[in-house]
mmCIF file of C-alpha atoms in Angstrom:
data_model
loop_
_atom_site.group_PDB
_atom_site.id
_atom_site.type_symbol
_atom_site.label_atom_id
_atom_site.label_comp_id
_atom_site.label_asym_id
_atom_site.label_seq_id
_atom_site.Cartn_x
_atom_site.Cartn_y
_atom_site.Cartn_z
ATOM 1 C CA PHE A 113 91.208 83.240 70.939
ATOM 2 C CA ILE A 114 91.212 85.005 74.289
ATOM 3 C CA ALA A 115 90.763 81.944 76.195
ATOM 4 C CA ALA A 116 93.684 80.443 74.250
ATOM 5 C CA LEU A 117 95.616 83.509 75.158
ATOM 6 C CA LEU A 118 94.910 82.944 78.959
ATOM 7 C CA ILE A 119 96.648 79.551 79.025
ATOM 8 C CA ILE A 120 100.023 78.390 79.559
ATOM 9 C CA ALA A 121 102.515 76.710 82.118
ATOM 10 C CA LEU A 122 104.600 78.351 84.762
ATOM 11 C CA PHE A 123 104.090 78.561 88.483
ATOM 12 C CA PRO A 124 103.280 82.058 90.035
ATOM 13 C CA VAL A 125 106.308 83.565 91.634
ATOM 14 C CA SER A 126 107.363 86.655 93.513
ATOM 15 C CA SER A 127 109.566 87.954 90.923
ATOM 16 C CA PRO A 128 109.371 87.723 87.193
ATOM 17 C CA VAL A 129 110.251 84.763 85.265
ATOM 18 C CA ARG A 130 111.620 84.636 81.832
ATOM 19 C CA ALA A 131 111.786 80.925 80.961
ATOM 20 C CA ASP A 132 109.980 81.814 77.502
ATOM 21 C CA GLY A 133 111.324 85.199 77.148
ATOM 22 C CA ILE A 134 108.327 86.886 78.822
ATOM 23 C CA ASN A 135 108.200 88.398 82.214
ATOM 24 C CA TRP A 136 105.793 86.602 84.211
ATOM 25 C CA TYR A 137 104.434 87.629 87.835
ATOM 26 C CA SER A 138 102.328 86.348 90.541
ATOM 27 C CA TYR A 139 98.780 87.607 90.894
ATOM 28 C CA ASP A 140 99.428 90.077 93.517
ATOM 29 C CA GLU A 141 102.697 91.431 92.508
ATOM 30 C CA GLY A 142 101.304 91.540 88.878
ATOM 31 C CA LEU A 143 98.224 93.741 89.883
ATOM 32 C CA SER A 144 100.462 95.955 92.011
ATOM 33 C CA LYS A 145 103.062 96.480 89.359
ATOM 34 C CA ALA A 146 100.101 96.973 86.590
ATOM 35 C CA LYS A 147 98.513 99.801 88.676
ATOM 36 C CA SER A 148 102.026 101.558 89.441
ATOM 37 C CA GLU A 149 103.034 101.559 85.782
ATOM 38 C CA GLY A 150 99.551 102.183 84.472
ATOM 39 C CA LYS A 151 99.740 99.075 82.030
ATOM 40 C CA PRO A 152 97.210 96.458 81.076
ATOM 41 C CA VAL A 153 97.408 93.086 82.453
ATOM 42 C CA PHE A 154 97.531 89.744 80.593
ATOM 43 C CA ILE A 155 96.480 86.725 82.795
ATOM 44 C CA ASP A 156 97.490 83.197 81.686
ATOM 45 C CA PHE A 157 95.454 80.574 83.370
ATOM 46 C CA TRP A 158 97.059 77.315 83.116
ATOM 47 C CA SER A 159 97.538 73.713 84.214
ATOM 48 C CA SER A 160 100.006 71.017 83.438
ATOM 49 C CA SER A 161 97.435 68.652 82.366
ATOM 50 C CA CYS A 162 96.093 71.089 79.700
ATOM 51 C CA GLY A 163 97.087 70.183 76.100
ATOM 52 C CA PRO A 164 96.404 73.754 74.688
ATOM 53 C CA CYS A 165 98.503 75.039 77.864
ATOM 54 C CA VAL A 166 101.420 73.024 76.738
ATOM 55 C CA GLN A 167 101.099 74.069 73.187
ATOM 56 C CA MET A 168 101.126 77.636 74.032
ATOM 57 C CA LYS A 169 104.184 77.238 76.107
ATOM 58 C CA GLN A 170 105.950 75.516 73.249
ATOM 59 C CA GLU A 171 104.871 77.209 70.236
ATOM 60 C CA VAL A 172 103.459 80.684 71.120
ATOM 61 C CA TYR A 173 105.275 82.234 74.106
ATOM 62 C CA PRO A 174 108.715 81.783 72.628
ATOM 63 C CA ASP A 175 107.812 83.362 69.489
ATOM 64 C CA GLU A 176 109.741 86.723 69.216
ATOM 65 C CA GLN A 177 106.731 88.962 68.024
ATOM 66 C CA VAL A 178 104.650 87.461 71.058
ATOM 67 C CA ILE A 179 107.782 88.306 73.373
ATOM 68 C CA GLN A 180 107.868 91.881 72.066
ATOM 69 C CA LYS A 181 104.096 92.476 72.453
ATOM 70 C CA SER A 182 104.036 91.066 75.991
ATOM 71 C CA LYS A 183 106.178 94.097 76.891
ATOM 72 C CA GLU A 184 103.087 96.245 76.606
ATOM 73 C CA PHE A 185 101.622 94.268 79.375
ATOM 74 C CA ILE A 186 102.053 93.016 82.968
ATOM 75 C CA ASN A 187 101.879 89.269 82.390
ATOM 76 C CA ILE A 188 100.475 87.054 85.183
ATOM 77 C CA LYS A 189 100.463 83.242 85.548
ATOM 78 C CA ILE A 190 97.711 81.614 87.404
ATOM 79 C CA ASN A 191 97.938 77.787 88.008
ATOM 80 C CA VAL A 192 94.213 76.903 87.919
ATOM 81 C CA TYR A 193 94.680 73.874 90.295
ATOM 82 C CA GLU A 194 96.942 75.863 93.023
ATOM 83 C CA ASP A 195 95.024 79.246 92.748
ATOM 84 C CA THR A 196 91.622 77.852 92.829
ATOM 85 C CA ASP A 197 90.241 81.095 94.488
ATOM 86 C CA ILE A 198 91.553 83.382 91.951
ATOM 87 C CA ALA A 199 90.493 80.935 88.980
ATOM 88 C CA LYS A 200 87.075 80.810 90.396
ATOM 89 C CA GLU A 201 87.194 84.868 90.654
ATOM 90 C CA TYR A 202 87.468 84.883 87.092
ATOM 91 C CA ASN A 203 85.100 82.039 86.306
ATOM 92 C CA ILE A 204 87.711 79.663 84.986
ATOM 93 C CA LYS A 205 86.414 76.266 84.882
ATOM 94 C CA LEU A 206 88.643 73.185 85.521
ATOM 95 C CA ILE A 207 87.676 70.325 83.078
#
């Protein structure tokens, strides 16, 4: 379940993106914001070739209950093919 929650599709950016109603941050910005606000971090590791990632993007993240719950976290997106060092740091395997 946790692994599924760590998957989706959006590129890391320097300001929050709300394509699905959730504020997504880049890794560095998100960690800094989490520290300053004292909030836990939710990291979504994703790739465009990942079927479950696409499904999460289409079916889970747009859900209003998920959007509301996401406000309790600082949400970070990590593209595993672009941010390979961060993915390796968290032991995310590319298949």
